[in-house]
JSON list of C-alpha atoms in Angstrom, two decimals:
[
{"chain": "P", "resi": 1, "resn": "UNK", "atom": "CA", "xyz": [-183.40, -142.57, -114.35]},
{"chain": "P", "resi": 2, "resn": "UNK", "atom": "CA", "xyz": [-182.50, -139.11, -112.57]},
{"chain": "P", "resi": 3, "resn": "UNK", "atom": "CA", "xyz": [-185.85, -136.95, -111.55]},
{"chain": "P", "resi": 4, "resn": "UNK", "atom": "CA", "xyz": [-186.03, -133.33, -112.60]},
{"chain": "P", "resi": 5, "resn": "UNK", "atom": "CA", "xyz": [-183.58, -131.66, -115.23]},
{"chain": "P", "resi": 6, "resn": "UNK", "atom": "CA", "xyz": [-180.33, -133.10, -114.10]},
{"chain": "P", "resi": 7, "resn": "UNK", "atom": "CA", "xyz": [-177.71, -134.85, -116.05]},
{"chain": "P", "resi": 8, "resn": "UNK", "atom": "CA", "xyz": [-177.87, -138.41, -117.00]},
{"chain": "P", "resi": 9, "resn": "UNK", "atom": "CA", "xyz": [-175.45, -140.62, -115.07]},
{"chain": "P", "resi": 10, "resn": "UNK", "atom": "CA", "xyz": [-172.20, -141.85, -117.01]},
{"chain": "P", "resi": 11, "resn": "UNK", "atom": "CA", "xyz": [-169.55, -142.85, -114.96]},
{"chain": "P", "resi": 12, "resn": "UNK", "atom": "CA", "xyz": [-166.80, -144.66, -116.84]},
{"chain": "P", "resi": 13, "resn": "UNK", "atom": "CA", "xyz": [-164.16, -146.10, -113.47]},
{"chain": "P", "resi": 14, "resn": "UNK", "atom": "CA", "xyz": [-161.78, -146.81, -115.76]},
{"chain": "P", "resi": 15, "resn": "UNK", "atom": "CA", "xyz": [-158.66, -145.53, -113.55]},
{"chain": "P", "resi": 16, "resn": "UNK", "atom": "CA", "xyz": [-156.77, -148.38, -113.74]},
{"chain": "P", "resi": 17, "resn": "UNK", "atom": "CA", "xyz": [-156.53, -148.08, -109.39]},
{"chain": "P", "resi": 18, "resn": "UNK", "atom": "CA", "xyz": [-154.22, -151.45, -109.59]},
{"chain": "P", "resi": 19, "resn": "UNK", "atom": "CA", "xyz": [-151.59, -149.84, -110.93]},
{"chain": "P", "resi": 20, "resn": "UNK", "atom": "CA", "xyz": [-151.39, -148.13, -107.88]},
{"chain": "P", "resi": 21, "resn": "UNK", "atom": "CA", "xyz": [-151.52, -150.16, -105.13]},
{"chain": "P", "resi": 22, "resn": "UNK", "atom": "CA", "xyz": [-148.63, -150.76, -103.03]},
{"chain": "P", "resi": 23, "resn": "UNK", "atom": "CA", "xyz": [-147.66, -153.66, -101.19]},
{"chain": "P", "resi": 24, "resn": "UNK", "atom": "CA", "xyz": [-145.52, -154.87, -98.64]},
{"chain": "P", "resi": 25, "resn": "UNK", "atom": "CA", "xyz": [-144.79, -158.27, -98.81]},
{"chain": "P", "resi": 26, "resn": "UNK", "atom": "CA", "xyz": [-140.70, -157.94, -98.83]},
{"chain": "P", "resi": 27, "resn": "UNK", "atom": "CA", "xyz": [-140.78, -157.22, -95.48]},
{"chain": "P", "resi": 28, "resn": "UNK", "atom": "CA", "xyz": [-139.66, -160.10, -93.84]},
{"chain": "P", "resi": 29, "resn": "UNK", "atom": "CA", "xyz": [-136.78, -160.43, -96.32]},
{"chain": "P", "resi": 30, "resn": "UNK", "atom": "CA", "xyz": [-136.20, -156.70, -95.99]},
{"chain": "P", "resi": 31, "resn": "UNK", "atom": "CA", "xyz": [-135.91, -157.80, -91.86]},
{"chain": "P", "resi": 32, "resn": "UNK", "atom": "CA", "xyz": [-133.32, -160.31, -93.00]},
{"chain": "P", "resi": 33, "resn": "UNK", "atom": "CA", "xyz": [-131.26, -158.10, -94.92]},
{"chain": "P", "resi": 34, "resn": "UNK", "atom": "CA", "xyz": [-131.24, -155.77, -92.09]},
{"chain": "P", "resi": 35, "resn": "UNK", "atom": "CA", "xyz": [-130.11, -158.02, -90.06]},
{"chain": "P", "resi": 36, "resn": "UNK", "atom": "CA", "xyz": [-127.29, -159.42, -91.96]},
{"chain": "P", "resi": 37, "resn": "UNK", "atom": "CA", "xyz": [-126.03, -155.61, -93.17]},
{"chain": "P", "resi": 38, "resn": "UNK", "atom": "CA", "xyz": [-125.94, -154.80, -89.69]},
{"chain": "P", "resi": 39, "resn": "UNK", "atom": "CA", "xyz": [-124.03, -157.69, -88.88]},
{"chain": "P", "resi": 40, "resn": "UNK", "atom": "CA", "xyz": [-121.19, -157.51, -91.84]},
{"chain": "P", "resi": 41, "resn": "UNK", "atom": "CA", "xyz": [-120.42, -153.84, -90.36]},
{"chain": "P", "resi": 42, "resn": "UNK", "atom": "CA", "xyz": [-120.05, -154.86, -87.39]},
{"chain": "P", "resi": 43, "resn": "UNK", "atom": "CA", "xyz": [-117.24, -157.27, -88.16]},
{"chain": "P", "resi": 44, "resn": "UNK", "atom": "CA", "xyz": [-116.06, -155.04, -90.23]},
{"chain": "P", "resi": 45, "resn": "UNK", "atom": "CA", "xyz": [-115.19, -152.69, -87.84]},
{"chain": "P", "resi": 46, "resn": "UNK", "atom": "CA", "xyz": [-114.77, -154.84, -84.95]},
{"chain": "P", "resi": 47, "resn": "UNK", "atom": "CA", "xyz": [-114.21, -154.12, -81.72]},
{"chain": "P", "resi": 48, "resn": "UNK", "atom": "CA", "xyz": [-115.54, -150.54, -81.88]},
{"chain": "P", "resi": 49, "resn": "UNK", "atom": "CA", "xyz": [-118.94, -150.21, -81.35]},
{"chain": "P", "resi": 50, "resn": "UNK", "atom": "CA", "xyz": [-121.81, -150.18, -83.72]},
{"chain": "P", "resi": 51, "resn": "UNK", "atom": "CA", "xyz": [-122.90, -146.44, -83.42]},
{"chain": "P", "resi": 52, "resn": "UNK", "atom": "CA", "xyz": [-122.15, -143.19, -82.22]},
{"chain": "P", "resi": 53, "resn": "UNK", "atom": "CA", "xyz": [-123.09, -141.81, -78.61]},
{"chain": "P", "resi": 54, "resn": "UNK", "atom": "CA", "xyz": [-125.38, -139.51, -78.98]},
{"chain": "P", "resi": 55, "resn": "UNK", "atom": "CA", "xyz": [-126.66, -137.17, -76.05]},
{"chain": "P", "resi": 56, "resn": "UNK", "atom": "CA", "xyz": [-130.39, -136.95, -73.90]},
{"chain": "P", "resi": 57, "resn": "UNK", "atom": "CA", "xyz": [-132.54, -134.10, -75.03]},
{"chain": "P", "resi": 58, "resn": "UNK", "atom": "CA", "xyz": [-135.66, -133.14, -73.78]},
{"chain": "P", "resi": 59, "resn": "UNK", "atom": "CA", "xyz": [-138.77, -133.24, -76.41]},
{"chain": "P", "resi": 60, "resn": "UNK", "atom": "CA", "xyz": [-140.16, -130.87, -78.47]},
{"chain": "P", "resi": 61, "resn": "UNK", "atom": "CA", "xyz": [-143.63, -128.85, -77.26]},
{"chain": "P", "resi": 62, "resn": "UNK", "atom": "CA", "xyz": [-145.47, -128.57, -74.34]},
{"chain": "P", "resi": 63, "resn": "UNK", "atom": "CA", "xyz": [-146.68, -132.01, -74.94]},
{"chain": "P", "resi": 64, "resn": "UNK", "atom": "CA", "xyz": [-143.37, -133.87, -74.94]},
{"chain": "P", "resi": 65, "resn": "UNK", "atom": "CA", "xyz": [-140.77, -132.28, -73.33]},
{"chain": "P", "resi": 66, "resn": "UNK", "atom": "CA", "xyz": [-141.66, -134.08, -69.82]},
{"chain": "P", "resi": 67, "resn": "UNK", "atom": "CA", "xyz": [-139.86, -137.05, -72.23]},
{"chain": "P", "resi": 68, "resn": "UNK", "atom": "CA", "xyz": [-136.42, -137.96, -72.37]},
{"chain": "P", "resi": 69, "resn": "UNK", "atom": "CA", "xyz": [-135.07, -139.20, -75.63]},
{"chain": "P", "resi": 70, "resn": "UNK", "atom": "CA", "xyz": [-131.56, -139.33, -77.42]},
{"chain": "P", "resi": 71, "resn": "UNK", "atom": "CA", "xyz": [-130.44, -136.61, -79.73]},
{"chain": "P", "resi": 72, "resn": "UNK", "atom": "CA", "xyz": [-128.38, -136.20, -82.72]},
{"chain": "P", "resi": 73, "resn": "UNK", "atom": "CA", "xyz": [-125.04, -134.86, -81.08]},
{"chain": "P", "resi": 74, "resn": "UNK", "atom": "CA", "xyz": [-123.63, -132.68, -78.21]},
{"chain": "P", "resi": 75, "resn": "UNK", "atom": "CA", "xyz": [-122.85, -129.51, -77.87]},
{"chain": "P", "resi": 76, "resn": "UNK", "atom": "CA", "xyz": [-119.30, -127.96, -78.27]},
{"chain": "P", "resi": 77, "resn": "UNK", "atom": "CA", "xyz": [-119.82, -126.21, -74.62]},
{"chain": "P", "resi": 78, "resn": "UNK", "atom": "CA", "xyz": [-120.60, -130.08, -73.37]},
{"chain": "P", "resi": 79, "resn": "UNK", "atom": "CA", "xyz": [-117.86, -131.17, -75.18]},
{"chain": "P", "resi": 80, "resn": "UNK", "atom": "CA", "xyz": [-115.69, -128.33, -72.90]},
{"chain": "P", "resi": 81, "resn": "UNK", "atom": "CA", "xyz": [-117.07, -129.44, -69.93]},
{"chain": "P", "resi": 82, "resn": "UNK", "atom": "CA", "xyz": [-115.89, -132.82, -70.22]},
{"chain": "P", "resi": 83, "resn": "UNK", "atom": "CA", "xyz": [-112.46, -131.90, -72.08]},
{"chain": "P", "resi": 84, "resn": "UNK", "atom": "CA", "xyz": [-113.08, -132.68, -75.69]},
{"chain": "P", "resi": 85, "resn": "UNK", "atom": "CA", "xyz": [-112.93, -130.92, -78.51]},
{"chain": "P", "resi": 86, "resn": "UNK", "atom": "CA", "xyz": [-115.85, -131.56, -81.38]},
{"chain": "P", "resi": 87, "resn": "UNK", "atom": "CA", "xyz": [-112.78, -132.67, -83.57]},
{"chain": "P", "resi": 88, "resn": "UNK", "atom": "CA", "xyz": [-111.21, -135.27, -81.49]},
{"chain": "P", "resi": 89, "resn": "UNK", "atom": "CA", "xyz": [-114.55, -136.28, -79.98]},
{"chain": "P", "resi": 90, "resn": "UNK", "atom": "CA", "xyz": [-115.75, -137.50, -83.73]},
{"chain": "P", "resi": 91, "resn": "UNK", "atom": "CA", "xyz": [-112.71, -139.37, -84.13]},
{"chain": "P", "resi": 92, "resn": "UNK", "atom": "CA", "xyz": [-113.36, -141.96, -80.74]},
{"chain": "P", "resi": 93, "resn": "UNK", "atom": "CA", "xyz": [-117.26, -142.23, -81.52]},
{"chain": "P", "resi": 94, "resn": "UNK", "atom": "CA", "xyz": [-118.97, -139.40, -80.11]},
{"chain": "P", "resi": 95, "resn": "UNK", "atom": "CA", "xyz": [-121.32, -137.52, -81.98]},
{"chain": "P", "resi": 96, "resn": "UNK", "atom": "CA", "xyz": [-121.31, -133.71, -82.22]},
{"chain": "P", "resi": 97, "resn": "UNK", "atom": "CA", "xyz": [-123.86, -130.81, -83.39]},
{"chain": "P", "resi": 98, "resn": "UNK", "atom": "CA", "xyz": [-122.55, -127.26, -83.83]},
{"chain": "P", "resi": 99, "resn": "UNK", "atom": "CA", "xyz": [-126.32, -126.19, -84.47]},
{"chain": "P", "resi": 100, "resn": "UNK", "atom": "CA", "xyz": [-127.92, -127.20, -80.96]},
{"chain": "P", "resi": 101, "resn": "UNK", "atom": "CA", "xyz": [-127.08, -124.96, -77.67]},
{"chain": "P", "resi": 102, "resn": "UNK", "atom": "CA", "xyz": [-127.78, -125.74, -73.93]},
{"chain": "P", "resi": 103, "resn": "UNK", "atom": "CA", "xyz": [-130.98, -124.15, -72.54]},
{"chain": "P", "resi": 104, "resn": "UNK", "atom": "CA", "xyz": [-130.64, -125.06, -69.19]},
{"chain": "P", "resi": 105, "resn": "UNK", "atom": "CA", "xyz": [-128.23, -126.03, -66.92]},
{"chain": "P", "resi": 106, "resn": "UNK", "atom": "CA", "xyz": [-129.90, -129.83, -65.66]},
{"chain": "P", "resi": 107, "resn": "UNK", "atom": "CA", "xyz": [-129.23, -130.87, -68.82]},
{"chain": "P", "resi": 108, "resn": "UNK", "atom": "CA", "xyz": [-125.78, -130.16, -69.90]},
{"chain": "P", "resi": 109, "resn": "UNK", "atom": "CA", "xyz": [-124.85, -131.49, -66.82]},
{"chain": "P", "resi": 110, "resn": "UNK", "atom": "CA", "xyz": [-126.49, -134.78, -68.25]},
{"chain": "P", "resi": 111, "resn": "UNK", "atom": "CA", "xyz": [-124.69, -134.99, -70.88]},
{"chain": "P", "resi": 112, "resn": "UNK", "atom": "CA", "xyz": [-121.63, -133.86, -69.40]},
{"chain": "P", "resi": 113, "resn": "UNK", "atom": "CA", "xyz": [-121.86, -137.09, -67.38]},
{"chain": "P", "resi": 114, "resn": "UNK", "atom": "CA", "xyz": [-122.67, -138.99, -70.17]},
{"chain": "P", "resi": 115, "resn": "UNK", "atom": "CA", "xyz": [-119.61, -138.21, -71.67]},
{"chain": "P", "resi": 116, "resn": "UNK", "atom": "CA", "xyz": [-117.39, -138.70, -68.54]},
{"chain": "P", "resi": 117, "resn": "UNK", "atom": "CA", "xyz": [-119.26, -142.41, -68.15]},
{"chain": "P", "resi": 118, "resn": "UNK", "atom": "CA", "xyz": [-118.43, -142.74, -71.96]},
{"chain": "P", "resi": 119, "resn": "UNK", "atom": "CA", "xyz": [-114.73, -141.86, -71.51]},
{"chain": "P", "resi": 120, "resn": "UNK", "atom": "CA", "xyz": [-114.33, -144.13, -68.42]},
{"chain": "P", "resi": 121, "resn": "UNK", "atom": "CA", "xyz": [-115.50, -146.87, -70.39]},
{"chain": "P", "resi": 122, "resn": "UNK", "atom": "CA", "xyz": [-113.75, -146.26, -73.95]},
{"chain": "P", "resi": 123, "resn": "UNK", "atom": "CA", "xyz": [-110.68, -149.17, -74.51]},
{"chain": "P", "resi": 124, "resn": "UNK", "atom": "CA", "xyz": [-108.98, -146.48, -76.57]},
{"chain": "P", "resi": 125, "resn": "UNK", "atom": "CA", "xyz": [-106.10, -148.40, -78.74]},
{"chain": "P", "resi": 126, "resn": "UNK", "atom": "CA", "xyz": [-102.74, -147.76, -79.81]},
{"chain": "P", "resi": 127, "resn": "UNK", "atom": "CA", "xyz": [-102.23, -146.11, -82.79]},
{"chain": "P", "resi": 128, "resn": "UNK", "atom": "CA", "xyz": [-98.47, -147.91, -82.79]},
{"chain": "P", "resi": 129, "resn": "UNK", "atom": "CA", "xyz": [-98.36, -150.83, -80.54]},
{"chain": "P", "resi": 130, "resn": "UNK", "atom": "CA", "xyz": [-96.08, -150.43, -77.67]},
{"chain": "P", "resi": 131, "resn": "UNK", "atom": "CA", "xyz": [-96.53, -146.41, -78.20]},
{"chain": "P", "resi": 132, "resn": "UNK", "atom": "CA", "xyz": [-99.34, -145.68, -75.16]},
{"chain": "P", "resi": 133, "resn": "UNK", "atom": "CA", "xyz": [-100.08, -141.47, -75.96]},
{"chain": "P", "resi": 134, "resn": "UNK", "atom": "CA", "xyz": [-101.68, -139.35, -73.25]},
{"chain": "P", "resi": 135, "resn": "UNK", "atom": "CA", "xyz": [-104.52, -136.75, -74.43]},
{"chain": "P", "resi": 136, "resn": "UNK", "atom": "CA", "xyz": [-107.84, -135.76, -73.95]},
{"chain": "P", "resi": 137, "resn": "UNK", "atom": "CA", "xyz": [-108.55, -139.92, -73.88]},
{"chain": "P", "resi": 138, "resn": "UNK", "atom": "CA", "xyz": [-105.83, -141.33, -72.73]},
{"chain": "P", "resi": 139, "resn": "UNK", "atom": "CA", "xyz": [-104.55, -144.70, -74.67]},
{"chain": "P", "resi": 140, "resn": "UNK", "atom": "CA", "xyz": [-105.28, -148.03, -73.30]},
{"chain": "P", "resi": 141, "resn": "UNK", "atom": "CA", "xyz": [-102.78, -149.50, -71.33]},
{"chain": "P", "resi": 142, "resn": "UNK", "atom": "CA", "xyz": [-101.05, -153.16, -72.50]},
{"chain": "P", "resi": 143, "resn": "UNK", "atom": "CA", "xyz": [-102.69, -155.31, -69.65]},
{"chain": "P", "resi": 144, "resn": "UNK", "atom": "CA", "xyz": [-105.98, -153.52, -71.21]},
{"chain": "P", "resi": 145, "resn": "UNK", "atom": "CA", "xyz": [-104.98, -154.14, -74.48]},
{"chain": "P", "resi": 146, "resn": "UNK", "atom": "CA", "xyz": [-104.75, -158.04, -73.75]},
{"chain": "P", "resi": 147, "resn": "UNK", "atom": "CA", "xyz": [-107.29, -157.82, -71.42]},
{"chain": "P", "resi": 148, "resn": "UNK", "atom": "CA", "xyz": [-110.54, -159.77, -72.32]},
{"chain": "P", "resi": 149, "resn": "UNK", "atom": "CA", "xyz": [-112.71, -156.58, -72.89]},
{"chain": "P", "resi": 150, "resn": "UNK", "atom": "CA", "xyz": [-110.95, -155.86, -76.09]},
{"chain": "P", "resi": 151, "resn": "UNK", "atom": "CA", "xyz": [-112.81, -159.18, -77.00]},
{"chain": "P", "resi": 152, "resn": "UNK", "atom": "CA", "xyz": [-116.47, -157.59, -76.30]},
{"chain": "P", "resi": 153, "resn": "UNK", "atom": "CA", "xyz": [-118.28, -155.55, -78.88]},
{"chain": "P", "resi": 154, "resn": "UNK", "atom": "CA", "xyz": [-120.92, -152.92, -77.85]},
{"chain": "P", "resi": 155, "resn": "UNK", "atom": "CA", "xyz": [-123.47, -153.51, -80.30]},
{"chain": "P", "resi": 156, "resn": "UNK", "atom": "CA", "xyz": [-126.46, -151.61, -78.69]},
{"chain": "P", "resi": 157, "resn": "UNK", "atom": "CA", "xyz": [-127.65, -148.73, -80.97]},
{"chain": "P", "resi": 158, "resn": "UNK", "atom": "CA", "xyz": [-127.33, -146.04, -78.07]},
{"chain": "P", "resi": 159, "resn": "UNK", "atom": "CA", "xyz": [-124.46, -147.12, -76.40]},
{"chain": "P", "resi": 160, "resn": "UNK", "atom": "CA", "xyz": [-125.03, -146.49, -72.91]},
{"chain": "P", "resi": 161, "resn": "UNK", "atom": "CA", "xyz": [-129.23, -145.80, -72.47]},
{"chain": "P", "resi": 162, "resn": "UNK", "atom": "CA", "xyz": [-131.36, -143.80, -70.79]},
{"chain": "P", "resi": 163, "resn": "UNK", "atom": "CA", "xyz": [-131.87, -143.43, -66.95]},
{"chain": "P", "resi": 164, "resn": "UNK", "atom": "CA", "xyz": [-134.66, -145.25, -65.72]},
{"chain": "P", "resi": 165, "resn": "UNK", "atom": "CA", "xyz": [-136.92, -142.64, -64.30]},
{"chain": "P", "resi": 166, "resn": "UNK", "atom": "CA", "xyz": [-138.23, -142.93, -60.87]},
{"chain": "P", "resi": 167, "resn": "UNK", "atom": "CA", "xyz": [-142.57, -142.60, -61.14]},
{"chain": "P", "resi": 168, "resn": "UNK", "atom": "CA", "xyz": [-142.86, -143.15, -57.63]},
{"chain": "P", "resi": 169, "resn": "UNK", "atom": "CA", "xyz": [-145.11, -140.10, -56.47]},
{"chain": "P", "resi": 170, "resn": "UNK", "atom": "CA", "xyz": [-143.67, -138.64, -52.76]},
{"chain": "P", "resi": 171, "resn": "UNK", "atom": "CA", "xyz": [-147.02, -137.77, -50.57]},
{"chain": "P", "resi": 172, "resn": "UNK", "atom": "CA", "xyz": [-146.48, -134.49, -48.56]},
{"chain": "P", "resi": 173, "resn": "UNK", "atom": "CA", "xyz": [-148.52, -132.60, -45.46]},
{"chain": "P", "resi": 174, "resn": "UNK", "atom": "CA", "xyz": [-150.35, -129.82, -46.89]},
{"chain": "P", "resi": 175, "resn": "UNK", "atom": "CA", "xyz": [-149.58, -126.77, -44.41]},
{"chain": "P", "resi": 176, "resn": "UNK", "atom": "CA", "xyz": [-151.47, -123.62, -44.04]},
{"chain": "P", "resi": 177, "resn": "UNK", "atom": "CA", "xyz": [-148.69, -121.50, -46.10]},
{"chain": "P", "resi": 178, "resn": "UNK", "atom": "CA", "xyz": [-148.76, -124.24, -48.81]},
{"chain": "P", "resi": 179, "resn": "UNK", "atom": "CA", "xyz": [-152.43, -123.46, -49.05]},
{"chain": "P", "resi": 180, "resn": "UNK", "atom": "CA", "xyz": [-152.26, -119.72, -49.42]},
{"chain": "P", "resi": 181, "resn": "UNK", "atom": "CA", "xyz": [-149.55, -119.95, -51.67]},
{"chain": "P", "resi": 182, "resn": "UNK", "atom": "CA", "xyz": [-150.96, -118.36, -55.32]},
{"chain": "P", "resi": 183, "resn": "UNK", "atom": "CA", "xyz": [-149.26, -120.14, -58.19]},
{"chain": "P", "resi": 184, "resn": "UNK", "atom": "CA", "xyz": [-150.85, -118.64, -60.79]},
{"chain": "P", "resi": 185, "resn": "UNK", "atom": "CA", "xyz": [-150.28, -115.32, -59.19]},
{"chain": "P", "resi": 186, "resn": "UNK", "atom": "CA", "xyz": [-146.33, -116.00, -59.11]},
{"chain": "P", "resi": 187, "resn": "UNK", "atom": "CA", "xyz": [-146.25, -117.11, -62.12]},
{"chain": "P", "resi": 188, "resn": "UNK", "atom": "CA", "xyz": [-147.60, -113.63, -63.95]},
{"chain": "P", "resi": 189, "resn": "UNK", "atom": "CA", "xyz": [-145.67, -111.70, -61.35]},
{"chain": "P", "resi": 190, "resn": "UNK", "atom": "CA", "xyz": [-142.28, -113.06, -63.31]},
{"chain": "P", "resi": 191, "resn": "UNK", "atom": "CA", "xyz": [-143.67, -113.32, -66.64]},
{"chain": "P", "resi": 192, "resn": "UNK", "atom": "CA", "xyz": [-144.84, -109.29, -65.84]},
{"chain": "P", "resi": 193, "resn": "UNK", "atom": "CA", "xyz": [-140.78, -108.87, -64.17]},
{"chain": "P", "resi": 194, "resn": "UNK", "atom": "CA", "xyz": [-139.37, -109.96, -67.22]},
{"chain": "P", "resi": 195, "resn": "UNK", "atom": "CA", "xyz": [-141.51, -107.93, -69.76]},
{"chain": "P", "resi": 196, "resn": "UNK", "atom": "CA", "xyz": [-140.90, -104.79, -67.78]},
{"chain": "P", "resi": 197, "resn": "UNK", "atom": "CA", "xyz": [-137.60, -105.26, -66.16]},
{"chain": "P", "resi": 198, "resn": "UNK", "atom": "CA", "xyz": [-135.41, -103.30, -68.54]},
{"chain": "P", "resi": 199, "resn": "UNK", "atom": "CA", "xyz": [-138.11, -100.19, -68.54]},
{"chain": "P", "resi": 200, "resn": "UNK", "atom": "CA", "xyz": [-137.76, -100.68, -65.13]},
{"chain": "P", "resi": 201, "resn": "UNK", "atom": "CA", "xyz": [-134.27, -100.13, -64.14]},
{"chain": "P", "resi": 202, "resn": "UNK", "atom": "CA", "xyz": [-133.99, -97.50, -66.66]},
{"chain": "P", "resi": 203, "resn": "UNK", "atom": "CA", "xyz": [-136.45, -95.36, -65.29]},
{"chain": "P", "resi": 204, "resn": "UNK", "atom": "CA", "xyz": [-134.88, -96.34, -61.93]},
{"chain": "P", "resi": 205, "resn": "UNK", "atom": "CA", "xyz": [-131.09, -95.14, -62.88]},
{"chain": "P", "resi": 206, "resn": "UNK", "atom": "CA", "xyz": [-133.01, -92.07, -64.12]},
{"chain": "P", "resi": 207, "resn": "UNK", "atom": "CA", "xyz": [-134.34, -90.91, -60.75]},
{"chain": "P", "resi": 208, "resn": "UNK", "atom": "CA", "xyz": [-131.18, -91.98, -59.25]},
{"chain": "P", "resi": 209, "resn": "UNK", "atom": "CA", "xyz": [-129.32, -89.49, -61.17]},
{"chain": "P", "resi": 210, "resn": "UNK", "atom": "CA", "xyz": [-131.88, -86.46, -61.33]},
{"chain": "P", "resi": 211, "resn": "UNK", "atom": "CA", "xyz": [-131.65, -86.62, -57.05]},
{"chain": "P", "resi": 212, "resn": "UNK", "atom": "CA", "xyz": [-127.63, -87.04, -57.47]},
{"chain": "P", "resi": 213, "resn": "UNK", "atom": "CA", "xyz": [-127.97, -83.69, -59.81]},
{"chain": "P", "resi": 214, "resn": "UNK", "atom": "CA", "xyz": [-130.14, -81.92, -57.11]},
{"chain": "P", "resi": 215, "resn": "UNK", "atom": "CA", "xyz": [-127.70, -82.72, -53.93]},
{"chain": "P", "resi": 216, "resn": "UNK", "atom": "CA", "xyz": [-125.22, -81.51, -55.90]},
{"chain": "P", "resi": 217, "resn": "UNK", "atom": "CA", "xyz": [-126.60, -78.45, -57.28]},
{"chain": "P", "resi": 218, "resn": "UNK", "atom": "CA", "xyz": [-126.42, -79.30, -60.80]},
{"chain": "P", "resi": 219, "resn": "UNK", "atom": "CA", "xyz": [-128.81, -79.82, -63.84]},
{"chain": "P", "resi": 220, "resn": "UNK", "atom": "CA", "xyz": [-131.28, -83.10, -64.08]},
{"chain": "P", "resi": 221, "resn": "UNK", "atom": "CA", "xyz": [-130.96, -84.62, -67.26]},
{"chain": "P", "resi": 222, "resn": "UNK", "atom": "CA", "xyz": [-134.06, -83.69, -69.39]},
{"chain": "P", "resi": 223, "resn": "UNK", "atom": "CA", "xyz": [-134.44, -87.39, -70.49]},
{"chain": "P", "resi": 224, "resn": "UNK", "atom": "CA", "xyz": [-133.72, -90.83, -69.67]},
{"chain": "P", "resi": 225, "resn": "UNK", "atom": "CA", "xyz": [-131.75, -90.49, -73.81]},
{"chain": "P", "resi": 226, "resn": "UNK", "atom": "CA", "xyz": [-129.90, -87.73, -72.72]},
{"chain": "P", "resi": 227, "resn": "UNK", "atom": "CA", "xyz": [-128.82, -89.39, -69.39]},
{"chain": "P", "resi": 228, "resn": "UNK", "atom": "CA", "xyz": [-127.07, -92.23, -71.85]},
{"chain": "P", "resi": 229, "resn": "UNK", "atom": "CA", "xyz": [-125.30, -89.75, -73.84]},
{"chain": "P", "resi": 230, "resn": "UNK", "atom": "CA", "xyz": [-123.89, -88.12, -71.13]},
{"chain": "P", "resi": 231, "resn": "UNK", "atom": "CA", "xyz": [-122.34, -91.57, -70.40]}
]
């Protein structure tokens, strides 16, 4: 019985909760079937390989982008670099993205050099036997045609993977100017360069030209607005 002036307790529980509970015991046979879809393809489409190449991006946020990982397709200025175009490129197994662009410089050369291993590697065939067409991928040869490669499928899901990092940590002498160096301190200095650069050299070009105007007698520009529409 509740104390005081409360209600009285009259819980029903009638839910029906099994109706939604989930299980998971097809996953084995889910495994299986997997397995054998992924083996049909590649038969199917035998000998190219089972997926696209895809390129090495860094991660996303501060937390993850000391982490390699693959991404969904290059870039058409990485495609440049290693003389492709996005349209060709799709056609030999190379996966492209209009959307992403290159942020630094480190890693488009990656991927430019992912692309050149790629294309040293690619057995590309024929399309009319005996007919062997030059282009941005040159067609494979007849002694590569026949050649025992041609019997080898590249069934990895990333085609060619990542490069091992090296972990090893390199031990170094602290000197005396290592130890006065300020970080922190040349860190804001840039972050404070780039905020105020563009004020900057504005107000710079303006003091340039007000002591050009008074060597040569004339009249300083009022403004730094009226010193860009006299340009």
């Amino acid at each position: 019985m509740v104390k005081h002036n409360n209600a009285l307790p009259n819980v029903h529980l009638r839910k029906h909760w099994g109706k939604f509970v989930r299980t998971w015991f097809d996953q084995p046979a889910k495994k299986a079937k997997r397995y054998s879809n992924r083996k049909s393809k590649a038969e199917k489409i035998f000998p190219r390989p089972l997926k696209n190449l895809r390129p090495i991006v860094a991660g996303q946020t501060n937390r993850h982008n000391g982490k390699l990982r693959y991404g969904k397709g290059f870039t058409t200025e990485e495609l440049k670099k290693a003389g492709l175009t996005p349209t060709f490129a799709r056609t030999v197994g190379i996966a492209t993205d209009h959307r992403r662009t290159n942020a630094n410089k480190e890693a488009l050369e990656r991927n430019v050099a992912r692309l050149e291993e790629y294309k040293k590697k690619i057995i590309l065939f024929p399309l009319k036997e005996g007919q062997h067409k030059k282009g941005q991928i040159n067609d494979a040869t007849a002694e590569q045609v026949k050649s025992e490669a041609t019997n080898i499928q590249n069934n990895n899901k990333n085609i060619i993977d990542l490069p091992k990092s090296d972990k090893s940590a390199e031990f170094v002498t602290l000197t005396e100017e290592m130890k006065k160096h300020r970080a922190y301190q040349q860190i804001r200095q840039a972050q404070i360069g780039q905020k105020y650069g563009r004020k900057r050299h504005k107000k710079a070009m303006y003091a340039e030209a007000c002591r050009k105007a008074e060597a040569e007698g004339k009249e300083k520009p009022k403004t730094k607005r009226e010193l860009k529409l006299k340009k």
